[in-house]
mmCIF file of C-alpha atoms in Angstrom:
data_model
loop_
_atom_site.group_PDB
_atom_site.id
_atom_site.type_symbol
_atom_site.label_atom_id
_atom_site.label_comp_id
_atom_site.label_asym_id
_atom_site.label_seq_id
_atom_site.Cartn_x
_atom_site.Cartn_y
_atom_site.Cartn_z
ATOM 1 C CA GLU R 1 -26.131 44.587 -28.075
ATOM 2 C CA ALA R 2 -25.127 41.186 -26.727
ATOM 3 C CA GLY R 3 -21.489 40.709 -25.791
ATOM 4 C CA VAL R 4 -19.126 37.859 -26.527
ATOM 5 C CA ALA R 5 -20.549 34.585 -25.218
ATOM 6 C CA GLN R 6 -18.442 31.680 -24.005
ATOM 7 C CA SER R 7 -19.201 28.268 -22.589
ATOM 8 C CA PRO R 8 -18.657 26.490 -20.369
ATOM 9 C CA ARG R 9 -17.624 28.967 -17.701
ATOM 10 C CA TYR R 10 -15.747 26.346 -15.709
ATOM 11 C CA LYS R 11 -14.260 22.969 -16.574
ATOM 12 C CA ILE R 12 -12.291 20.478 -14.510
ATOM 13 C CA ILE R 13 -10.595 17.564 -16.251
ATOM 14 C CA GLU R 14 -7.793 15.134 -15.609
ATOM 15 C CA LYS R 15 -4.549 15.297 -17.537
ATOM 16 C CA ARG R 16 -4.542 13.511 -20.880
ATOM 17 C CA GLN R 17 -8.282 14.096 -21.279
ATOM 18 C CA SER R 18 -9.766 16.245 -24.045
ATOM 19 C CA VAL R 19 -11.738 19.457 -23.654
ATOM 20 C CA ALA R 20 -13.462 21.933 -25.957
ATOM 21 C CA PHE R 21 -14.497 25.535 -25.466
ATOM 22 C CA TRP R 22 -17.072 27.464 -27.455
ATOM 23 C CA CYS R 23 -17.248 31.147 -28.351
ATOM 24 C CA ASN R 24 -19.913 33.245 -30.041
ATOM 25 C CA PRO R 25 -18.617 36.719 -30.948
ATOM 26 C CA ILE R 26 -20.523 39.984 -31.028
ATOM 27 C CA SER R 27 -22.893 39.975 -33.982
ATOM 28 C CA GLY R 28 -21.234 41.256 -37.139
ATOM 29 C CA HIS R 29 -17.697 41.055 -35.815
ATOM 30 C CA ALA R 30 -15.404 39.572 -38.436
ATOM 31 C CA THR R 31 -12.326 39.032 -36.274
ATOM 32 C CA LEU R 32 -12.183 36.519 -33.451
ATOM 33 C CA TYR R 33 -9.339 35.837 -31.007
ATOM 34 C CA TRP R 34 -8.527 33.180 -28.431
ATOM 35 C CA TYR R 35 -6.249 34.158 -25.547
ATOM 36 C CA GLN R 36 -4.820 32.072 -22.718
ATOM 37 C CA GLN R 37 -4.479 33.729 -19.324
ATOM 38 C CA ILE R 38 -2.430 31.860 -16.746
ATOM 39 C CA LEU R 39 -3.073 32.874 -13.145
ATOM 40 C CA GLY R 40 -1.229 36.068 -12.252
ATOM 41 C CA GLN R 41 -0.299 36.905 -15.844
ATOM 42 C CA GLY R 42 -1.688 38.950 -18.697
ATOM 43 C CA PRO R 43 -3.529 37.189 -21.523
ATOM 44 C CA LYS R 44 -1.485 35.736 -24.372
ATOM 45 C CA LEU R 45 -2.837 35.335 -27.913
ATOM 46 C CA LEU R 46 -3.271 31.756 -29.092
ATOM 47 C CA ILE R 47 -4.991 32.265 -32.436
ATOM 48 C CA GLN R 48 -6.699 34.984 -34.490
ATOM 49 C CA PHE R 49 -9.342 34.436 -37.176
ATOM 50 C CA GLN R 50 -10.490 36.898 -39.813
ATOM 51 C CA ASN R 51 -13.892 35.551 -40.881
ATOM 52 C CA ASN R 52 -13.098 31.812 -41.107
ATOM 53 C CA GLY R 53 -9.429 32.144 -42.061
ATOM 54 C CA VAL R 54 -6.489 31.983 -39.643
ATOM 55 C CA VAL R 55 -4.488 35.226 -39.449
ATOM 56 C CA ASP R 56 -2.062 34.358 -36.654
ATOM 57 C CA ASP R 57 -1.558 31.023 -34.872
ATOM 58 C CA SER R 58 2.145 31.418 -34.190
ATOM 59 C CA GLN R 59 1.730 30.887 -30.430
ATOM 60 C CA LEU R 60 -0.739 28.007 -30.606
ATOM 61 C CA PRO R 61 0.784 24.702 -29.391
ATOM 62 C CA LYS R 62 -0.360 22.838 -32.451
ATOM 63 C CA ASP R 63 0.597 19.403 -31.152
ATOM 64 C CA ARG R 64 -2.284 19.562 -28.681
ATOM 65 C CA PHE R 65 -4.372 22.665 -29.402
ATOM 66 C CA SER R 66 -6.684 23.167 -32.364
ATOM 67 C CA ALA R 67 -9.280 25.781 -33.238
ATOM 68 C CA GLU R 68 -11.818 26.296 -35.950
ATOM 69 C CA ARG R 69 -14.317 28.877 -37.087
ATOM 70 C CA LEU R 70 -16.167 27.082 -39.825
ATOM 71 C CA LYS R 71 -18.873 29.543 -40.848
ATOM 72 C CA GLY R 72 -17.086 32.720 -39.852
ATOM 73 C CA VAL R 73 -19.171 33.135 -36.711
ATOM 74 C CA ASP R 74 -18.844 30.703 -33.772
ATOM 75 C CA SER R 75 -15.507 29.206 -32.861
ATOM 76 C CA THR R 76 -14.319 26.149 -30.955
ATOM 77 C CA LEU R 77 -10.965 25.718 -29.222
ATOM 78 C CA LYS R 78 -9.901 22.167 -28.370
ATOM 79 C CA ILE R 79 -7.130 20.731 -26.242
ATOM 80 C CA GLN R 80 -6.197 17.099 -26.735
ATOM 81 C CA PRO R 81 -4.583 15.752 -24.608
ATOM 82 C CA ALA R 82 -4.537 18.266 -21.782
ATOM 83 C CA LYS R 83 -1.496 18.832 -19.587
ATOM 84 C CA LEU R 84 -1.285 20.289 -16.084
ATOM 85 C CA GLU R 85 0.230 23.496 -17.474
ATOM 86 C CA ASP R 86 -2.894 24.100 -19.567
ATOM 87 C CA SER R 87 -4.735 25.169 -16.423
ATOM 88 C CA ALA R 88 -5.722 28.748 -17.225
ATOM 89 C CA VAL R 89 -8.582 30.988 -18.246
ATOM 90 C CA TYR R 90 -9.332 30.870 -21.956
ATOM 91 C CA LEU R 91 -10.662 34.181 -23.203
ATOM 92 C CA CYS R 92 -12.416 34.795 -26.477
ATOM 93 C CA ALA R 93 -12.511 38.284 -27.988
ATOM 94 C CA SER R 94 -13.939 39.821 -31.136
ATOM 95 C CA SER R 95 -13.494 43.034 -33.092
ATOM 96 C CA PRO R 96 -15.530 44.501 -35.956
ATOM 97 C CA ARG R 97 -13.274 44.209 -38.951
ATOM 98 C CA SER R 98 -10.134 46.317 -39.110
ATOM 99 C CA ARG R 99 -6.913 45.226 -37.512
ATOM 100 C CA THR R 100 -6.952 48.472 -35.588
ATOM 101 C CA ASP R 101 -10.350 47.871 -34.024
ATOM 102 C CA THR R 102 -10.813 47.481 -30.307
ATOM 103 C CA GLN R 103 -11.166 43.910 -29.058
ATOM 104 C CA TYR R 104 -14.089 43.059 -26.765
ATOM 105 C CA PHE R 105 -13.745 40.087 -24.465
ATOM 106 C CA GLY R 106 -16.077 37.386 -23.234
ATOM 107 C CA PRO R 107 -16.276 36.138 -19.618
ATOM 108 C CA GLY R 108 -13.757 33.348 -20.225
ATOM 109 C CA THR R 109 -13.635 29.637 -19.446
ATOM 110 C CA ARG R 110 -11.632 28.646 -16.385
ATOM 111 C CA LEU R 111 -9.931 25.286 -17.016
ATOM 112 C CA THR R 112 -8.424 23.228 -14.225
ATOM 113 C CA VAL R 113 -6.347 20.198 -15.206
ATOM 114 C CA LEU R 114 -5.761 17.722 -12.361
ATOM 115 C CA ALA H 1 9.363 42.571 -30.473
ATOM 116 C CA GLN H 2 6.722 44.435 -28.569
ATOM 117 C CA LYS H 3 6.649 44.432 -24.784
ATOM 118 C CA VAL H 4 4.522 45.995 -22.060
ATOM 119 C CA THR H 5 5.728 46.392 -18.479
ATOM 120 C CA GLN H 6 3.546 47.157 -15.482
ATOM 121 C CA ALA H 7 6.037 47.388 -12.650
ATOM 122 C CA GLN H 8 3.450 47.622 -9.866
ATOM 123 C CA THR H 9 1.982 44.219 -9.107
ATOM 124 C CA GLU H 10 -0.401 45.388 -6.380
ATOM 125 C CA ILE H 11 -1.557 48.730 -4.994
ATOM 126 C CA SER H 12 -3.684 49.117 -1.900
ATOM 127 C CA VAL H 13 -5.455 52.394 -1.128
ATOM 128 C CA VAL H 14 -8.200 53.678 1.100
ATOM 129 C CA GLU H 15 -11.401 54.855 -0.531
ATOM 130 C CA LYS H 16 -11.258 58.406 -1.928
ATOM 131 C CA GLU H 17 -7.507 58.278 -2.418
ATOM 132 C CA ASP H 18 -6.101 58.731 -5.918
ATOM 133 C CA VAL H 19 -4.174 55.879 -7.483
ATOM 134 C CA THR H 20 -1.859 55.951 -10.517
ATOM 135 C CA LEU H 21 -0.967 52.830 -12.490
ATOM 136 C CA ASP H 22 2.235 52.860 -14.507
ATOM 137 C CA CYS H 23 2.643 51.345 -17.967
ATOM 138 C CA VAL H 24 5.824 51.344 -20.046
ATOM 139 C CA TYR H 25 5.914 49.847 -23.527
ATOM 140 C CA GLU H 26 8.435 48.878 -26.188
ATOM 141 C CA THR H 27 7.801 48.738 -29.919
ATOM 142 C CA ARG H 28 9.711 49.302 -33.146
ATOM 143 C CA ASP H 29 6.628 50.494 -34.983
ATOM 144 C CA THR H 30 5.765 54.149 -35.395
ATOM 145 C CA THR H 31 2.056 53.311 -35.650
ATOM 146 C CA TYR H 32 0.557 51.499 -32.707
ATOM 147 C CA TYR H 33 -2.353 51.501 -30.297
ATOM 148 C CA LEU H 34 -2.381 51.435 -26.522
ATOM 149 C CA PHE H 35 -5.198 50.120 -24.379
ATOM 150 C CA TRP H 36 -6.274 49.784 -20.782
ATOM 151 C CA TYR H 37 -8.582 46.985 -19.679
ATOM 152 C CA LYS H 38 -10.141 46.310 -16.270
ATOM 153 C CA GLN H 39 -10.581 42.752 -14.998
ATOM 154 C CA PRO H 40 -12.916 42.604 -11.987
ATOM 155 C CA PRO H 41 -13.216 39.451 -9.864
ATOM 156 C CA SER H 42 -15.832 38.101 -12.293
ATOM 157 C CA GLY H 43 -12.986 37.621 -14.785
ATOM 158 C CA GLU H 44 -14.227 39.466 -17.861
ATOM 159 C CA LEU H 45 -11.855 41.988 -19.418
ATOM 160 C CA VAL H 46 -13.620 45.335 -19.713
ATOM 161 C CA PHE H 47 -12.330 47.832 -22.275
ATOM 162 C CA LEU H 48 -11.532 51.271 -20.826
ATOM 163 C CA ILE H 49 -9.607 53.265 -23.412
ATOM 164 C CA ARG H 50 -7.696 53.112 -26.695
ATOM 165 C CA ARG H 51 -5.108 55.647 -27.875
ATOM 166 C CA ASN H 52 -3.198 55.729 -31.141
ATOM 167 C CA SER H 53 0.465 56.636 -31.314
ATOM 168 C CA PHE H 54 -0.200 59.937 -33.067
ATOM 169 C CA ASP H 55 -2.508 61.307 -30.412
ATOM 170 C CA GLU H 56 -0.644 62.371 -27.290
ATOM 171 C CA GLN H 57 -3.473 64.343 -25.786
ATOM 172 C CA ASN H 58 -4.313 63.333 -22.259
ATOM 173 C CA GLU H 59 -7.841 62.114 -21.724
ATOM 174 C CA ILE H 60 -10.276 62.320 -18.856
ATOM 175 C CA SER H 61 -13.409 60.251 -18.482
ATOM 176 C CA GLY H 62 -15.195 60.805 -15.198
ATOM 177 C CA ARG H 63 -12.834 59.714 -12.427
ATOM 178 C CA TYR H 64 -10.429 58.121 -14.905
ATOM 179 C CA SER H 65 -7.602 59.926 -16.671
ATOM 180 C CA TRP H 66 -4.759 58.818 -18.899
ATOM 181 C CA ASN H 67 -1.334 60.372 -19.504
ATOM 182 C CA PHE H 68 0.369 59.295 -22.755
ATOM 183 C CA GLN H 69 4.002 60.345 -23.119
ATOM 184 C CA LYS H 70 5.682 59.106 -26.256
ATOM 185 C CA SER H 71 9.073 60.482 -25.187
ATOM 186 C CA THR H 72 9.180 58.087 -22.250
ATOM 187 C CA SER H 73 7.075 55.306 -23.870
ATOM 188 C CA SER H 74 4.590 55.495 -21.044
ATOM 189 C CA PHE H 75 0.799 55.385 -20.846
ATOM 190 C CA ASN H 76 -0.185 55.881 -17.221
ATOM 191 C CA PHE H 77 -3.685 55.604 -15.770
ATOM 192 C CA THR H 78 -5.042 57.524 -12.782
ATOM 193 C CA ILE H 79 -8.198 56.817 -10.816
ATOM 194 C CA THR H 80 -9.262 59.884 -8.874
ATOM 195 C CA ALA H 81 -11.204 59.554 -5.625
ATOM 196 C CA SER H 82 -11.110 55.755 -5.747
ATOM 197 C CA GLN H 83 -14.130 53.661 -4.806
ATOM 198 C CA VAL H 84 -14.456 50.075 -3.617
ATOM 199 C CA VAL H 85 -15.912 49.144 -7.025
ATOM 200 C CA ASP H 86 -12.589 50.103 -8.604
ATOM 201 C CA SER H 87 -10.999 47.039 -6.993
ATOM 202 C CA ALA H 88 -9.797 44.910 -9.908
ATOM 203 C CA VAL H 89 -6.759 43.965 -11.943
ATOM 204 C CA TYR H 90 -5.895 46.554 -14.580
ATOM 205 C CA PHE H 91 -4.032 45.624 -17.744
ATOM 206 C CA CYS H 92 -2.169 47.846 -20.164
ATOM 207 C CA ALA H 93 -1.859 46.459 -23.702
ATOM 208 C CA LEU H 94 -0.188 47.314 -27.000
ATOM 209 C CA SER H 95 -1.193 46.568 -30.590
ATOM 210 C CA GLU H 96 1.078 47.203 -33.549
ATOM 211 C CA ALA H 97 -1.185 48.400 -36.352
ATOM 212 C CA ARG H 98 0.993 47.414 -39.269
ATOM 213 C CA ARG H 99 1.760 43.826 -38.371
ATOM 214 C CA ALA H 100 1.172 41.663 -41.370
ATOM 215 C CA ALA H 101 0.032 38.808 -39.189
ATOM 216 C CA GLY H 102 -2.785 40.601 -37.462
ATOM 217 C CA ASN H 103 -3.199 42.894 -34.516
ATOM 218 C CA LYS H 104 -2.688 40.777 -31.434
ATOM 219 C CA LEU H 105 -2.716 42.557 -28.111
ATOM 220 C CA THR H 106 0.456 42.268 -26.042
ATOM 221 C CA PHE H 107 -0.507 42.648 -22.390
ATOM 222 C CA GLY H 108 1.466 43.713 -19.374
ATOM 223 C CA GLY H 109 1.420 41.576 -16.269
ATOM 224 C CA GLY H 110 -1.377 43.609 -14.696
ATOM 225 C CA THR H 111 -1.667 45.683 -11.536
ATOM 226 C CA ARG H 112 -4.064 44.570 -8.833
ATOM 227 C CA VAL H 113 -5.806 47.517 -7.190
ATOM 228 C CA LEU H 114 -7.428 47.002 -3.815
ATOM 229 C CA VAL H 115 -9.591 49.839 -2.545
ATOM 230 C CA LYS H 116 -10.472 49.535 1.122
ATOM 231 C CA PRO H 117 -13.531 51.238 2.580
#
């Protein structure tokens, strides 16, 4: 079974530019998560989707971050405009259905903002 | 609010030594799940184990073992006879099962394990 796919793996941009990350969850997984992991810290949830609806986006900086999961499968996370403090690894995870299910993570996208 | 504390930031051992990683958590819920994930240098978080709050049995899987003690809110992880391939950052995480807004994982700060040959 294929795991969670993410692209790109690495991205370098200048501050105030825009960037987008893509995630394809494990086939059949209804729940999708985006986490931000700053160097030396544990991941922090940005947004959680159940199918194509948002369950929790309480920690998403909505003035610059947006995310969508239009058909309940793939998801895109966008930052516009980027700030220096957005430099981090952005991890996508998915889980089958229930809120108690284990989350499986993708390889992440490492973003560097100069 | 839920919180996970991993007091050890880095542990260095020589191959074949045992290493124990501490994890202390805080939650107001009576129903919750605890996890351990491994993050090797490649960056991907690899799931190791999940325990629910009603199951305090210790678990062993090969060289890995976990000690869950509800009385002290701890969920410690031991690697027996460590190997160089165990070098990674290990994260403990908590999920509150009855949150209305979903089941986000709250992670500790991680413990970096370095196993020297």
